[in-house]
Coordinates of C-alpha atoms in Angstrom, one line a residue:
X1 CA -11.8 12.7 -37.7
X2 CA -13.4 13.3 -34.4
X3 CA -11.1 15.2 -31.2
X4 CA -12.0 14.7 -28.0
X5 CA -11.5 17.9 -26.3
X6 CA -10.7 18.3 -22.8
X7 CA -13.0 21.0 -21.4
X8 CA -16.3 20.2 -19.8
X9 CA -19.0 22.3 -17.8
X10 CA -18.7 24.5 -14.2
X11 CA -21.1 22.5 -12.9
X12 CA -18.9 19.4 -12.0
X13 CA -18.3 19.7 -8.4
X14 CA -14.7 19.6 -7.1
X15 CA -14.1 17.3 -4.0
X16 CA -11.8 16.9 -1.7
X17 CA -10.5 13.0 -1.8
X18 CA -8.0 10.7 0.4
X19 CA -5.1 9.0 -1.3
X20 CA -5.6 5.4 -0.9
X21 CA -3.1 4.0 -2.6
X22 CA 0.5 5.6 -4.7
X23 CA 2.5 3.1 -6.3
X24 CA 5.5 3.7 -8.7
X25 CA 5.4 2.1 -11.3
X26 CA 8.8 2.8 -12.6
X27 CA 10.1 5.2 -15.4
X28 CA 8.7 7.9 -13.2
X29 CA 5.2 7.1 -13.6
X30 CA 2.8 6.6 -11.0
X31 CA -0.6 4.7 -10.6
X32 CA -2.6 7.4 -7.9
X33 CA -5.8 5.9 -6.3
X34 CA -8.0 7.9 -4.6
X35 CA -11.5 7.6 -3.0
X36 CA -14.1 9.2 -4.7
X37 CA -17.3 7.6 -5.1
X38 CA -19.3 10.1 -6.9
X39 CA -16.6 10.6 -9.2
X40 CA -16.2 6.8 -9.8
X41 CA -19.8 6.6 -10.6
X42 CA -19.8 9.2 -13.5
X43 CA -16.5 8.7 -15.1
X44 CA -16.7 7.3 -17.9
X45 CA -13.5 6.0 -21.2
X46 CA -12.4 9.5 -22.2
X47 CA -12.8 11.7 -19.3
X48 CA -10.1 13.5 -17.4
X49 CA -9.4 14.8 -13.6
X50 CA -8.3 17.7 -12.6
X51 CA -6.1 17.2 -9.4
X52 CA -4.8 20.1 -6.8
X53 CA -2.9 20.6 -4.0
X54 CA -4.6 23.7 -2.4
X55 CA -2.2 25.8 -0.1
X56 CA 0.6 23.8 -1.7
X57 CA 2.8 27.1 -3.5
X58 CA 4.5 24.3 -5.9
X59 CA 1.0 23.4 -7.3
X60 CA -0.6 26.6 -7.4
X61 CA -2.9 25.1 -10.5
X62 CA -4.0 22.0 -10.9
X63 CA -2.9 19.3 -13.2
X64 CA -5.0 17.3 -15.7
X65 CA -4.6 13.6 -16.1
X66 CA -7.2 11.0 -17.8
X67 CA -9.2 9.1 -15.9
X68 CA -7.0 5.1 -16.0
X69 CA -9.9 3.6 -14.3
X70 CA -13.1 3.9 -12.1
X71 CA -14.3 1.5 -10.0
X72 CA -18.2 2.6 -8.2
X73 CA -18.6 -0.3 -6.1
X74 CA -15.5 0.9 -4.6
X75 CA -16.0 4.0 -5.1
X76 CA -12.1 4.5 -6.2
X77 CA -10.4 6.8 -9.2
X78 CA -7.3 5.6 -10.5
X79 CA -4.8 8.4 -12.6
X80 CA -1.7 7.5 -14.3
X81 CA 1.0 10.7 -13.6
X82 CA 4.8 10.9 -15.0
X83 CA 6.8 13.3 -13.1
X84 CA 7.7 16.0 -15.9
X85 CA 7.9 19.3 -13.5
X86 CA 7.4 20.5 -9.4
X87 CA 3.9 20.0 -9.8
X88 CA 3.8 16.3 -10.6
X89 CA 6.4 15.5 -8.8
X90 CA 4.3 17.0 -5.6
X91 CA 1.6 14.5 -6.7
X92 CA 4.2 11.8 -6.9
X93 CA 5.4 11.8 -3.1
X94 CA 1.8 11.6 -1.9
X95 CA 1.0 9.2 0.7
X96 CA -2.5 7.3 1.6
X97 CA -4.7 9.3 3.8
X98 CA -3.5 12.4 2.0
X99 CA -5.5 15.1 1.1
X100 CA -6.1 16.3 -2.8
X101 CA -8.5 18.5 -4.6
X102 CA -10.1 16.8 -7.7
X103 CA -12.5 18.1 -10.0
X104 CA -14.0 15.1 -12.4
X105 CA -15.2 13.6 -14.3
X106 CA -14.7 16.2 -17.1
X107 CA -14.3 16.3 -21.1
X108 CA -16.5 14.7 -23.6
X109 CA -15.3 11.2 -23.2
X110 CA -14.9 9.0 -26.1
X111 CA -17.8 7.8 -28.5
X112 CA -18.2 4.5 -28.5
X113 CA -18.8 3.2 -32.0
X114 CA -19.8 -1.0 -32.3
X115 CA -17.6 -1.9 -35.2
X116 CA -16.0 -5.5 -36.0
X117 CA -12.9 -4.2 -35.1
X118 CA -11.2 -1.2 -32.7
X119 CA -7.5 -0.3 -32.6
X120 CA -6.4 1.6 -29.5
X121 CA -3.7 3.5 -31.0
X122 CA -1.4 5.3 -28.1
X123 CA 2.1 7.4 -27.1
X124 CA 4.1 7.7 -24.0
X125 CA 1.3 8.2 -21.2
X126 CA -1.6 8.1 -23.2
X127 CA -2.5 4.6 -23.2
X128 CA -4.3 6.1 -19.7
X129 CA -7.1 7.2 -21.8
X130 CA -7.9 4.1 -23.5
X131 CA -7.6 1.5 -20.8
X132 CA -11.4 2.1 -19.8
X133 CA -12.5 2.1 -23.3
X134 CA -10.5 -1.2 -24.1
X135 CA -12.9 -3.3 -21.4
X136 CA -15.9 -1.7 -22.5
X137 CA -15.2 -2.1 -26.4
X138 CA -14.4 -5.8 -25.3
X139 CA -17.5 -6.3 -23.3
X140 CA -19.6 -4.8 -26.7
X141 CA -18.3 -7.5 -28.5
X142 CA -15.4 -5.7 -30.6
X143 CA -11.9 -7.3 -31.5
X144 CA -10.2 -5.1 -29.8
X145 CA -6.1 -4.4 -30.3
X146 CA -4.3 -2.2 -28.1
X147 CA -0.4 -0.7 -29.5
X148 CA 1.5 1.1 -26.8
X149 CA 4.4 3.1 -28.6
X150 CA 7.1 4.4 -26.3
X151 CA 10.8 5.7 -27.1
X152 CA 12.0 2.1 -25.7
X153 CA 11.5 -0.4 -23.4
X154 CA 12.5 1.1 -20.1
X155 CA 9.7 3.7 -20.7
X156 CA 6.6 1.4 -19.9
X157 CA 5.5 1.1 -16.2
X158 CA 5.6 -2.1 -14.3
X159 CA 2.7 -3.2 -11.8
X160 CA -0.2 -5.0 -12.7
X161 CA -3.8 -3.5 -14.0
X162 CA -3.1 -3.1 -17.6
X163 CA -3.6 -6.3 -19.3
X164 CA -7.5 -6.6 -20.3
X165 CA -8.6 -9.9 -20.8
X166 CA -10.2 -10.5 -24.5
X167 CA -8.1 -7.4 -25.6
X168 CA -4.9 -8.1 -27.8
X169 CA -1.7 -5.8 -26.0
X170 CA 1.1 -5.0 -28.4
X171 CA 4.3 -3.0 -27.5
X172 CA 6.0 -0.8 -30.1
X173 CA 9.1 1.0 -29.5
X174 CA 11.6 3.6 -31.6
X175 CA 15.0 1.7 -31.2
X176 CA 13.1 -2.0 -31.4
X177 CA 13.9 -2.9 -27.5
X178 CA 10.7 -4.2 -27.1
X179 CA 7.9 -5.2 -29.3
X180 CA 7.3 -3.6 -33.2
X181 CA 10.4 -1.9 -33.9
X182 CA 8.6 2.2 -35.0
X183 CA 6.3 3.8 -33.4
X184 CA 2.6 3.0 -32.5
X185 CA 1.6 4.4 -36.1
X186 CA 4.5 2.7 -38.0
X187 CA 2.3 -0.4 -36.0
X188 CA -0.8 0.5 -37.2
X189 CA 0.5 0.9 -41.4
X190 CA 1.8 -2.7 -40.6
X191 CA -1.0 -4.4 -39.4
X192 CA -3.5 -2.5 -41.3
X193 CA -1.8 -3.4 -45.0
X194 CA -4.6 -5.3 -46.0
X195 CA -8.5 -4.8 -45.2
X196 CA -9.4 -2.0 -43.5
X197 CA -13.4 -2.4 -43.5
X198 CA -15.5 -2.1 -40.1
X199 CA -12.6 -0.3 -38.5
X200 CA -12.3 2.5 -35.8
X201 CA -9.3 4.0 -34.3
X202 CA -9.1 5.9 -30.8
X203 CA -5.7 7.4 -30.3
X204 CA -4.2 9.2 -27.4
X205 CA -0.9 10.3 -27.2
X206 CA 1.7 13.1 -28.3
X207 CA 0.5 15.8 -30.9
X208 CA 2.8 14.8 -33.5
X209 CA 1.7 10.9 -33.5
X210 CA -2.2 11.7 -33.2
X211 CA -1.4 14.0 -36.1
X212 CA 0.2 11.3 -37.8
X213 CA -2.2 8.9 -37.0
X214 CA -5.2 11.4 -38.2
X215 CA -3.5 11.7 -42.0
X216 CA -3.3 7.7 -42.0
X217 CA -7.3 7.8 -41.1
X218 CA -7.7 10.1 -43.6
X219 CA -5.6 8.5 -46.1
X220 CA -7.5 5.3 -45.2
X221 CA -10.8 6.5 -45.1
X222 CA -10.9 5.3 -41.3
X223 CA -13.2 6.5 -38.5
X224 CA -11.2 7.7 -35.7
X225 CA -11.0 9.3 -32.7
X226 CA -7.9 11.3 -30.6
X227 CA -8.3 12.3 -27.4
X228 CA -6.3 15.8 -27.5
X229 CA -4.3 16.8 -24.3
X230 CA -3.1 19.8 -22.9
X231 CA -2.1 22.2 -19.9
X232 CA -4.9 24.3 -18.3
X233 CA -5.3 26.3 -15.4
X234 CA -9.1 25.5 -15.0
X235 CA -10.5 22.7 -16.7
X236 CA -13.7 24.2 -17.4
X237 CA -13.6 26.2 -20.1
X238 CA -13.0 29.5 -18.5
X239 CA -9.4 30.1 -18.9
X240 CA -9.2 28.8 -22.7
X241 CA -6.4 27.5 -22.1
X242 CA -7.6 24.0 -23.2
X243 CA -7.5 22.3 -26.8

């Protein structure tokens, strides 16, 4: 088991970034795209960003979000955010031209393993942490299967930009309303009934899901990494709020 810890160095610069797009994908999930050329060039799969609104009393502390995508040529960085409180609500109503503070890239990122097959297992908004990873693994010739679990079909966001050419995408829902009937970990157990050689598992999502995934990986002696997500105040390891 290798945890992908979410803290980094205080040398990472904080930048003032302009909002380019803020797309409502449904299910209270937004794709926020900002202009940040240096961050886009330095961001790797598994990195995260701290987003803040200086002077906004409803967002005194920045919020951590996985880097969903980064385009170095265009200088664009995007994150997925789900509205769960006042802070994320403030970020969800930003318009093109608005400004925010961006501290990124942070975190250790994924250790990309050149295995024959890779399973990217996510729940909730955890998919944001593996989107860039899926593309990199596929480009390296790895057979990639992405399994995204939600409570029901309505929880999945809409919009383009999620499917990656060459990557098999599967959905899993607790109530069976879309894709596999069960959790994403249940789905992994189902498709891994037989051969599990030369496979790597990458997981991101709620802690109970990651715990179950880790137990399965240990049980089957499969290489596994997980992205541990938690609320924190600084993102650089000073406040001791990160995982």
